[in-house]
Amino acid sequence: MNRRTIRGVLACAAASLSLTALASSHREAPFIAGQPKVDGTDFYLFRSYEPGRSDYVTFIANYNPLQDAYGGPNYFTLDPKALYEIRIDNNGDSKADLSFQFRFSNTYKNLTVNAGGQNVAVPLTNIGPVDVAGGNLNLTQSYTIELVRGDPRTGVHQQVSNATLGGQTFYKPVDNIGMKSIANYPAYAANFVYSATIPGCATPGRVFVGQRKDGFVVNLGEIFDLVNLNPVGPRDGAPNTIPDKNVTSIALEVPIACLTHGNDPVIGAWTTASLRQAAVLNPDPEHSDDGDGVRVHGGAWTQVSRLGMPLVNEVVIGLPDKNRFNSSDPSHDAQFLTYVTNPSLPVLLNALFGSAAQPPGTPREDLVTIFLTGVKGLNQPQNVTPAEMLRLNTAIAPTPPASQNDLGVLGGDLAGFPNGRRPYDDVVDITLRAAMGALCGKVGNCGSMTTDPNNGLPYTDGARAAGPDAANAHVSGAESPTDFYLDGFPYLLDPFPGSPHGATVSP
Amino acid sequence: MKAVLATLLATACLAGCGGGSSMTVPAAPPAQPSGISFTVFTKQLLRIDSDSAQPTPVTSAQFVFPDDDNPQAFADVLPAV
């Protein structure tokens, strides 16, 4: 075996050893950018605003970013060799007390056709129209869910049951291949919303895992091109640059009573993805029934993705530490404190826009409050250890969709970001304004500054989701000029179809 | 856990370093890379399938690749699984 081959044979063990990753957004860290199946892109946490469900909290963890709907024939399954988690801290100590762990399995049917007297395996995902039974599907993906109380690795594991189908197996709908394969994708996908019996929880929750339209709205290309836009222009003057992308959502709804601890209504949450520490590449993959056979895995679960508050690893953590952040636990966040107290983003914006973007003083106590402790009286736990995660005060009633303000708390809507995060919240604009000092003196000082040095300038990336308070938002490409989101679980729109090209989705 | 990790790394290192002492060798042998045998290390990692295990730290590990020219390397690794 030559040098090149042995490197391939033994390669991946080292790859996942010291390289780690978190994902606060799409492709935000060097390592995770090459591992889309475990790249967490967005994490949502909010009291359910679907009518009749206000006693529940919804978590949505998105993975596998920037999917083009036509990406067949393999489309965008989740990784059966990965461990996906939604972790919850319900006592403010920065450590997970509850973890919902999702593990996926692939079942290949090895569908064949008779070709000249020979039964030959087909190369496609489906060989006919797809229904809920999936008879024409070559691959189905199922999953199980465990609830872990205590440490995610050594705590008590209990199985979540499928109250809809019975048993402990749940199924993921195939991606939206196209309208000839699946004529009515919303109706098809609705069959995969399950009632879930959660151990120790008197009332069942709900779960859905499947492809959705990416609900994140952002002027992405311009931001990373030296903020090639007018940062104080109209909020809806630029197109969403990812209007036609899909994503894979892990959506879970749990009764509030099963999440909180004692009389503290505040919970913190984040999502992680982990891979086995070693993976060996097989230089001679064999025919296999599970479609893999190219890799052998072993070793401890090694976290490669972490996402709580949006945009943290994307625009707060420095490039040399992005992989490290992705592998880290909130309980060790002191190592990243300087990135929050002395952020680079305001300095960069000042360099680009001069007096239109005055950098607030440091250290940034306001950002410590927003990102690490929560705001006292809003979403700060009764006893809090500073750590980065989304924090939600479950005692604050949800705002109905028709009344939501996409600036969240900054817009006077206390049920929105940073008190949790809803799909409609414009976290880019909110984060820009907070970073530039909108809350200086209100939730903490900015060095010696006790007021906003930019006097409330309405910073924006110019891209905005259409919604109840943005009826005229700029839409482009395949986007619908109506509401960008569903008003009920799983809240994100059904995905764009792979065909016909250019087809739209609507609520 | 620390003891397990130390053993894992030490075993791999011994395998990579080979035995003997250069003090007893009159003439210097061909350069022998020192460090942790990647093959042995990988075999040991692949045996771990526990959900409660902690990842093995490797930040300061120096790996050597004694099987770069071993045509049986993959077959040797697989039985570890």
mmCIF file of N, CA and C in Angstrom, chain A residues 1-7 9-15 17-18 83 101 103 146 151-154 157 276-284 296-303, chain B residues 5 8 38-61 63-75 77-78 81:
data_model
loop_
_atom_site.group_PDB
_atom_site.id
_atom_site.type_symbol
_atom_site.label_atom_id
_atom_site.label_comp_id
_atom_site.label_asym_id
_atom_site.label_seq_id
_atom_site.Cartn_x
_atom_site.Cartn_y
_atom_site.Cartn_z
ATOM 1 N N MET A 1 0.846 -1.192 0.000
ATOM 2 C CA MET A 1 0.000 0.000 0.000
ATOM 3 C C MET A 1 0.884 1.245 0.000
ATOM 4 N N ASN A 2 0.661 2.143 -0.920
ATOM 5 C CA ASN A 2 1.518 3.309 -1.008
ATOM 6 C C ASN A 2 1.123 4.379 0.003
ATOM 7 N N ARG A 3 1.939 5.422 0.045
ATOM 8 C CA ARG A 3 1.731 6.475 1.043
ATOM 9 C C ARG A 3 0.359 7.141 0.880
ATOM 10 N N ARG A 4 0.005 7.377 -0.370
ATOM 11 C CA ARG A 4 -1.281 8.052 -0.590
ATOM 12 C C ARG A 4 -2.435 7.199 -0.083
ATOM 13 N N THR A 5 -2.311 5.886 -0.344
ATOM 14 C CA THR A 5 -3.411 5.012 0.035
ATOM 15 C C THR A 5 -3.541 4.880 1.546
ATOM 16 N N ILE A 6 -2.401 4.747 2.210
ATOM 17 C CA ILE A 6 -2.491 4.579 3.651
ATOM 18 C C ILE A 6 -3.026 5.827 4.318
ATOM 19 N N ARG A 7 -2.694 6.972 3.731
ATOM 20 C CA ARG A 7 -3.276 8.201 4.274
ATOM 21 C C ARG A 7 -4.800 8.134 4.152
ATOM 22 N N VAL A 9 -6.556 5.350 3.993
ATOM 23 C CA VAL A 9 -7.053 4.282 4.857
ATOM 24 C C VAL A 9 -7.243 4.780 6.281
ATOM 25 N N LEU A 10 -6.275 5.474 6.772
ATOM 26 C CA LEU A 10 -6.302 5.861 8.177
ATOM 27 C C LEU A 10 -6.699 7.315 8.398
ATOM 28 N N ALA A 11 -7.036 7.963 7.346
ATOM 29 C CA ALA A 11 -7.082 9.415 7.391
ATOM 30 C C ALA A 11 -7.933 10.032 8.477
ATOM 31 N N CYS A 12 -9.160 9.688 8.547
ATOM 32 C CA CYS A 12 -10.105 10.574 9.218
ATOM 33 C C CYS A 12 -9.997 10.600 10.733
ATOM 34 N N ALA A 13 -9.277 9.680 11.314
ATOM 35 C CA ALA A 13 -9.173 9.729 12.760
ATOM 36 C C ALA A 13 -8.660 11.077 13.216
ATOM 37 N N ALA A 14 -7.598 11.525 12.622
ATOM 38 C CA ALA A 14 -7.040 12.807 13.038
ATOM 39 C C ALA A 14 -7.958 13.954 12.668
ATOM 40 N N ALA A 15 -8.671 13.783 11.576
ATOM 41 C CA ALA A 15 -9.504 14.895 11.122
ATOM 42 C C ALA A 15 -10.506 15.322 12.166
ATOM 43 N N LEU A 17 -10.218 14.740 15.408
ATOM 44 C CA LEU A 17 -9.653 14.727 16.741
ATOM 45 C C LEU A 17 -9.574 16.126 17.320
ATOM 46 N N SER A 18 -8.710 16.935 16.778
ATOM 47 C CA SER A 18 -8.550 18.253 17.358
ATOM 48 C C SER A 18 -9.374 19.296 16.633
ATOM 49 N N LEU A 83 -24.644 12.027 15.868
ATOM 50 C CA LEU A 83 -25.562 12.190 16.992
ATOM 51 C C LEU A 83 -25.982 13.659 17.029
ATOM 52 N N GLN A 101 -31.785 13.458 22.157
ATOM 53 C CA GLN A 101 -30.769 12.939 21.234
ATOM 54 C C GLN A 101 -31.437 12.203 20.071
ATOM 55 N N ARG A 103 -30.951 9.956 16.606
ATOM 56 C CA ARG A 103 -30.044 9.078 15.845
ATOM 57 C C ARG A 103 -30.803 8.544 14.640
ATOM 58 N N GLU A 146 -33.860 9.840 22.213
ATOM 59 C CA GLU A 146 -33.656 9.554 23.634
ATOM 60 C C GLU A 146 -33.665 10.866 24.400
ATOM 61 N N ASP A 151 -25.939 14.794 32.699
ATOM 62 C CA ASP A 151 -24.884 14.950 31.701
ATOM 63 C C ASP A 151 -25.277 14.226 30.404
ATOM 64 N N PRO A 152 -25.093 14.879 29.260
ATOM 65 C CA PRO A 152 -25.529 14.263 27.999
ATOM 66 C C PRO A 152 -24.875 12.916 27.712
ATOM 67 N N ARG A 153 -23.703 12.672 28.276
ATOM 68 C CA ARG A 153 -23.030 11.403 27.991
ATOM 69 C C ARG A 153 -23.237 10.368 29.097
ATOM 70 N N THR A 154 -23.274 10.816 30.317
ATOM 71 C CA THR A 154 -23.326 9.849 31.427
ATOM 72 C C THR A 154 -24.642 9.890 32.187
ATOM 73 N N HIS A 157 -30.545 7.745 30.388
ATOM 74 C CA HIS A 157 -31.150 7.730 29.050
ATOM 75 C C HIS A 157 -32.523 7.050 29.097
ATOM 76 N N ARG A 276 -18.355 10.223 15.674
ATOM 77 C CA ARG A 276 -17.380 9.367 16.340
ATOM 78 C C ARG A 276 -15.977 9.912 16.065
ATOM 79 N N GLN A 277 -15.085 9.771 17.050
ATOM 80 C CA GLN A 277 -13.794 10.449 16.944
ATOM 81 C C GLN A 277 -12.953 9.940 15.780
ATOM 82 N N ALA A 278 -13.108 8.694 15.431
ATOM 83 C CA ALA A 278 -12.300 8.146 14.335
ATOM 84 C C ALA A 278 -13.195 7.653 13.205
ATOM 85 N N ALA A 279 -12.728 7.848 12.011
ATOM 86 C CA ALA A 279 -13.379 7.284 10.835
ATOM 87 C C ALA A 279 -12.286 6.801 9.892
ATOM 88 N N VAL A 280 -12.410 5.570 9.465
ATOM 89 C CA VAL A 280 -11.423 4.998 8.550
ATOM 90 C C VAL A 280 -12.061 4.837 7.181
ATOM 91 N N LEU A 281 -11.380 5.341 6.179
ATOM 92 C CA LEU A 281 -11.898 5.223 4.822
ATOM 93 C C LEU A 281 -11.498 3.885 4.233
ATOM 94 N N ASN A 282 -12.466 3.220 3.642
ATOM 95 C CA ASN A 282 -12.205 1.944 2.988
ATOM 96 C C ASN A 282 -11.786 2.209 1.544
ATOM 97 N N PRO A 283 -10.573 1.860 1.182
ATOM 98 C CA PRO A 283 -10.135 2.151 -0.186
ATOM 99 C C PRO A 283 -10.837 1.281 -1.229
ATOM 100 N N ASP A 284 -11.563 0.279 -0.770
ATOM 101 C CA ASP A 284 -12.230 -0.620 -1.696
ATOM 102 C C ASP A 284 -13.644 -0.902 -1.186
ATOM 103 N N VAL A 296 -15.583 3.344 8.247
ATOM 104 C CA VAL A 296 -15.749 2.615 9.496
ATOM 105 C C VAL A 296 -15.510 3.614 10.625
ATOM 106 N N HIS A 297 -16.403 3.615 11.589
ATOM 107 C CA HIS A 297 -16.338 4.629 12.643
ATOM 108 C C HIS A 297 -16.094 3.996 14.001
ATOM 109 N N GLY A 298 -15.481 4.759 14.884
ATOM 110 C CA GLY A 298 -15.312 4.331 16.264
ATOM 111 C C GLY A 298 -14.812 5.475 17.108
ATOM 112 N N GLY A 299 -14.791 5.248 18.402
ATOM 113 C CA GLY A 299 -14.338 6.286 19.313
ATOM 114 C C GLY A 299 -15.497 7.017 19.952
ATOM 115 N N ALA A 300 -15.144 7.888 20.869
ATOM 116 C CA ALA A 300 -16.162 8.621 21.610
ATOM 117 C C ALA A 300 -16.865 9.635 20.708
ATOM 118 N N TRP A 301 -18.098 9.957 21.068
ATOM 119 C CA TRP A 301 -18.777 11.047 20.367
ATOM 120 C C TRP A 301 -17.962 12.324 20.541
ATOM 121 N N THR A 302 -17.698 12.985 19.445
ATOM 122 C CA THR A 302 -16.873 14.191 19.452
ATOM 123 C C THR A 302 -17.657 15.320 18.805
ATOM 124 N N GLN A 303 -17.963 16.314 19.591
ATOM 125 C CA GLN A 303 -18.833 17.395 19.122
ATOM 126 C C GLN A 303 -18.149 18.223 18.045
ATOM 127 N N LEU B 5 -7.093 7.043 28.925
ATOM 128 C CA LEU B 5 -6.521 7.836 27.844
ATOM 129 C C LEU B 5 -4.998 7.750 27.843
ATOM 130 N N LEU B 8 -3.997 4.481 26.456
ATOM 131 C CA LEU B 8 -4.212 4.428 25.011
ATOM 132 C C LEU B 8 -3.075 5.127 24.271
ATOM 133 N N PHE B 38 0.029 5.944 14.423
ATOM 134 C CA PHE B 38 -1.336 6.285 14.012
ATOM 135 C C PHE B 38 -2.174 5.021 13.827
ATOM 136 N N THR B 39 -1.545 3.971 13.349
ATOM 137 C CA THR B 39 -2.274 2.723 13.134
ATOM 138 C C THR B 39 -2.782 2.161 14.452
ATOM 139 N N VAL B 40 -1.894 2.078 15.426
ATOM 140 C CA VAL B 40 -2.298 1.522 16.721
ATOM 141 C C VAL B 40 -3.339 2.415 17.382
ATOM 142 N N PHE B 41 -3.088 3.692 17.318
ATOM 143 C CA PHE B 41 -4.019 4.650 17.916
ATOM 144 C C PHE B 41 -5.410 4.500 17.302
ATOM 145 N N THR B 42 -5.446 4.387 15.990
ATOM 146 C CA THR B 42 -6.731 4.280 15.298
ATOM 147 C C THR B 42 -7.446 2.985 15.663
ATOM 148 N N LYS B 43 -6.681 1.897 15.714
ATOM 149 C CA LYS B 43 -7.289 0.621 16.096
ATOM 150 C C LYS B 43 -7.950 0.725 17.462
ATOM 151 N N GLN B 44 -7.262 1.375 18.367
ATOM 152 C CA GLN B 44 -7.817 1.478 19.717
ATOM 153 C C GLN B 44 -9.050 2.377 19.749
ATOM 154 N N LEU B 45 -9.012 3.432 18.984
ATOM 155 C CA LEU B 45 -10.198 4.295 18.936
ATOM 156 C C LEU B 45 -11.399 3.543 18.359
ATOM 157 N N LEU B 46 -11.144 2.773 17.327
ATOM 158 C CA LEU B 46 -12.252 2.097 16.657
ATOM 159 C C LEU B 46 -12.917 1.048 17.541
ATOM 160 N N ARG B 47 -12.229 0.610 18.564
ATOM 161 C CA ARG B 47 -12.839 -0.363 19.483
ATOM 162 C C ARG B 47 -13.854 0.296 20.407
ATOM 163 N N ILE B 48 -13.807 1.601 20.515
ATOM 164 C CA ILE B 48 -14.684 2.319 21.447
ATOM 165 C C ILE B 48 -16.032 2.565 20.784
ATOM 166 N N ASP B 49 -17.077 2.000 21.361
ATOM 167 C CA ASP B 49 -18.410 2.299 20.846
ATOM 168 C C ASP B 49 -19.349 2.766 21.950
ATOM 169 N N SER B 50 -18.783 3.134 23.069
ATOM 170 C CA SER B 50 -19.582 3.584 24.204
ATOM 171 C C SER B 50 -20.162 4.964 23.935
ATOM 172 N N ASP B 51 -21.364 5.176 24.436
ATOM 173 C CA ASP B 51 -21.967 6.501 24.335
ATOM 174 C C ASP B 51 -21.496 7.434 25.442
ATOM 175 N N SER B 52 -20.858 6.885 26.445
ATOM 176 C CA SER B 52 -20.453 7.720 27.581
ATOM 177 C C SER B 52 -18.963 8.051 27.575
ATOM 178 N N ALA B 53 -18.230 7.507 26.615
ATOM 179 C CA ALA B 53 -16.789 7.774 26.560
ATOM 180 C C ALA B 53 -16.520 9.234 26.220
ATOM 181 N N GLN B 54 -15.392 9.722 26.671
ATOM 182 C CA GLN B 54 -14.965 11.073 26.345
ATOM 183 C C GLN B 54 -13.925 11.015 25.222
ATOM 184 N N PRO B 55 -13.912 11.994 24.335
ATOM 185 C CA PRO B 55 -12.914 12.001 23.253
ATOM 186 C C PRO B 55 -11.489 12.015 23.801
ATOM 187 N N THR B 56 -10.589 11.416 23.065
ATOM 188 C CA THR B 56 -9.187 11.376 23.468
ATOM 189 C C THR B 56 -8.484 12.660 23.039
ATOM 190 N N PRO B 57 -7.886 13.375 23.984
ATOM 191 C CA PRO B 57 -7.177 14.607 23.589
ATOM 192 C C PRO B 57 -5.983 14.285 22.691
ATOM 193 N N VAL B 58 -5.778 15.063 21.684
ATOM 194 C CA VAL B 58 -4.654 14.820 20.776
ATOM 195 C C VAL B 58 -3.918 16.098 20.411
ATOM 196 N N THR B 59 -4.217 17.154 21.127
ATOM 197 C CA THR B 59 -3.662 18.453 20.736
ATOM 198 C C THR B 59 -2.143 18.423 20.609
ATOM 199 N N SER B 60 -1.470 17.766 21.555
ATOM 200 C CA SER B 60 -0.011 17.754 21.513
ATOM 201 C C SER B 60 0.552 16.441 20.981
ATOM 202 N N ALA B 61 -0.322 15.593 20.488
ATOM 203 C CA ALA B 61 0.139 14.276 20.019
ATOM 204 C C ALA B 61 0.970 14.411 18.740
ATOM 205 N N PHE B 63 2.046 12.153 15.749
ATOM 206 C CA PHE B 63 1.780 10.853 15.139
ATOM 207 C C PHE B 63 2.896 10.463 14.171
ATOM 208 N N VAL B 64 3.135 9.170 14.103
ATOM 209 C CA VAL B 64 3.984 8.624 13.045
ATOM 210 C C VAL B 64 3.140 7.630 12.266
ATOM 211 N N PHE B 65 3.532 7.383 11.046
ATOM 212 C CA PHE B 65 2.729 6.567 10.143
ATOM 213 C C PHE B 65 3.548 5.375 9.661
ATOM 214 N N PRO B 66 3.668 4.375 10.517
ATOM 215 C CA PRO B 66 4.547 3.253 10.183
ATOM 216 C C PRO B 66 4.005 2.367 9.068
ATOM 217 N N ASP B 67 2.738 2.545 8.716
ATOM 218 C CA ASP B 67 2.137 1.653 7.723
ATOM 219 C C ASP B 67 1.952 2.312 6.363
ATOM 220 N N ASP B 68 2.678 3.355 6.132
ATOM 221 C CA ASP B 68 2.529 4.030 4.846
ATOM 222 C C ASP B 68 2.785 3.087 3.669
ATOM 223 N N ASP B 69 3.656 2.145 3.875
ATOM 224 C CA ASP B 69 3.993 1.232 2.769
ATOM 225 C C ASP B 69 3.511 -0.195 3.036
ATOM 226 N N ASN B 70 2.541 -0.323 3.948
ATOM 227 C CA ASN B 70 2.035 -1.647 4.317
ATOM 228 C C ASN B 70 0.755 -1.942 3.554
ATOM 229 N N PRO B 71 0.804 -2.859 2.594
ATOM 230 C CA PRO B 71 -0.392 -3.130 1.781
ATOM 231 C C PRO B 71 -1.512 -3.778 2.589
ATOM 232 N N GLN B 72 -1.211 -4.292 3.768
ATOM 233 C CA GLN B 72 -2.230 -4.952 4.583
ATOM 234 C C GLN B 72 -2.821 -4.018 5.634
ATOM 235 N N ALA B 73 -2.483 -2.750 5.562
ATOM 236 C CA ALA B 73 -2.857 -1.853 6.655
ATOM 237 C C ALA B 73 -4.360 -1.799 6.879
ATOM 238 N N PHE B 74 -5.130 -1.691 5.834
ATOM 239 C CA PHE B 74 -6.567 -1.572 6.033
ATOM 240 C C PHE B 74 -7.138 -2.859 6.613
ATOM 241 N N ALA B 75 -6.693 -3.986 6.073
ATOM 242 C CA ALA B 75 -7.164 -5.267 6.596
ATOM 243 C C ALA B 75 -6.765 -5.438 8.064
ATOM 244 N N VAL B 77 -6.516 -3.011 10.214
ATOM 245 C CA VAL B 77 -7.298 -2.100 11.052
ATOM 246 C C VAL B 77 -8.713 -2.627 11.273
ATOM 247 N N LEU B 78 -9.317 -3.168 10.228
ATOM 248 C CA LEU B 78 -10.715 -3.570 10.333
ATOM 249 C C LEU B 78 -11.016 -4.558 11.454
ATOM 250 N N VAL B 81 -12.500 -3.472 14.771
ATOM 251 C CA VAL B 81 -13.856 -2.949 14.951
ATOM 252 C C VAL B 81 -14.774 -4.039 15.494
#
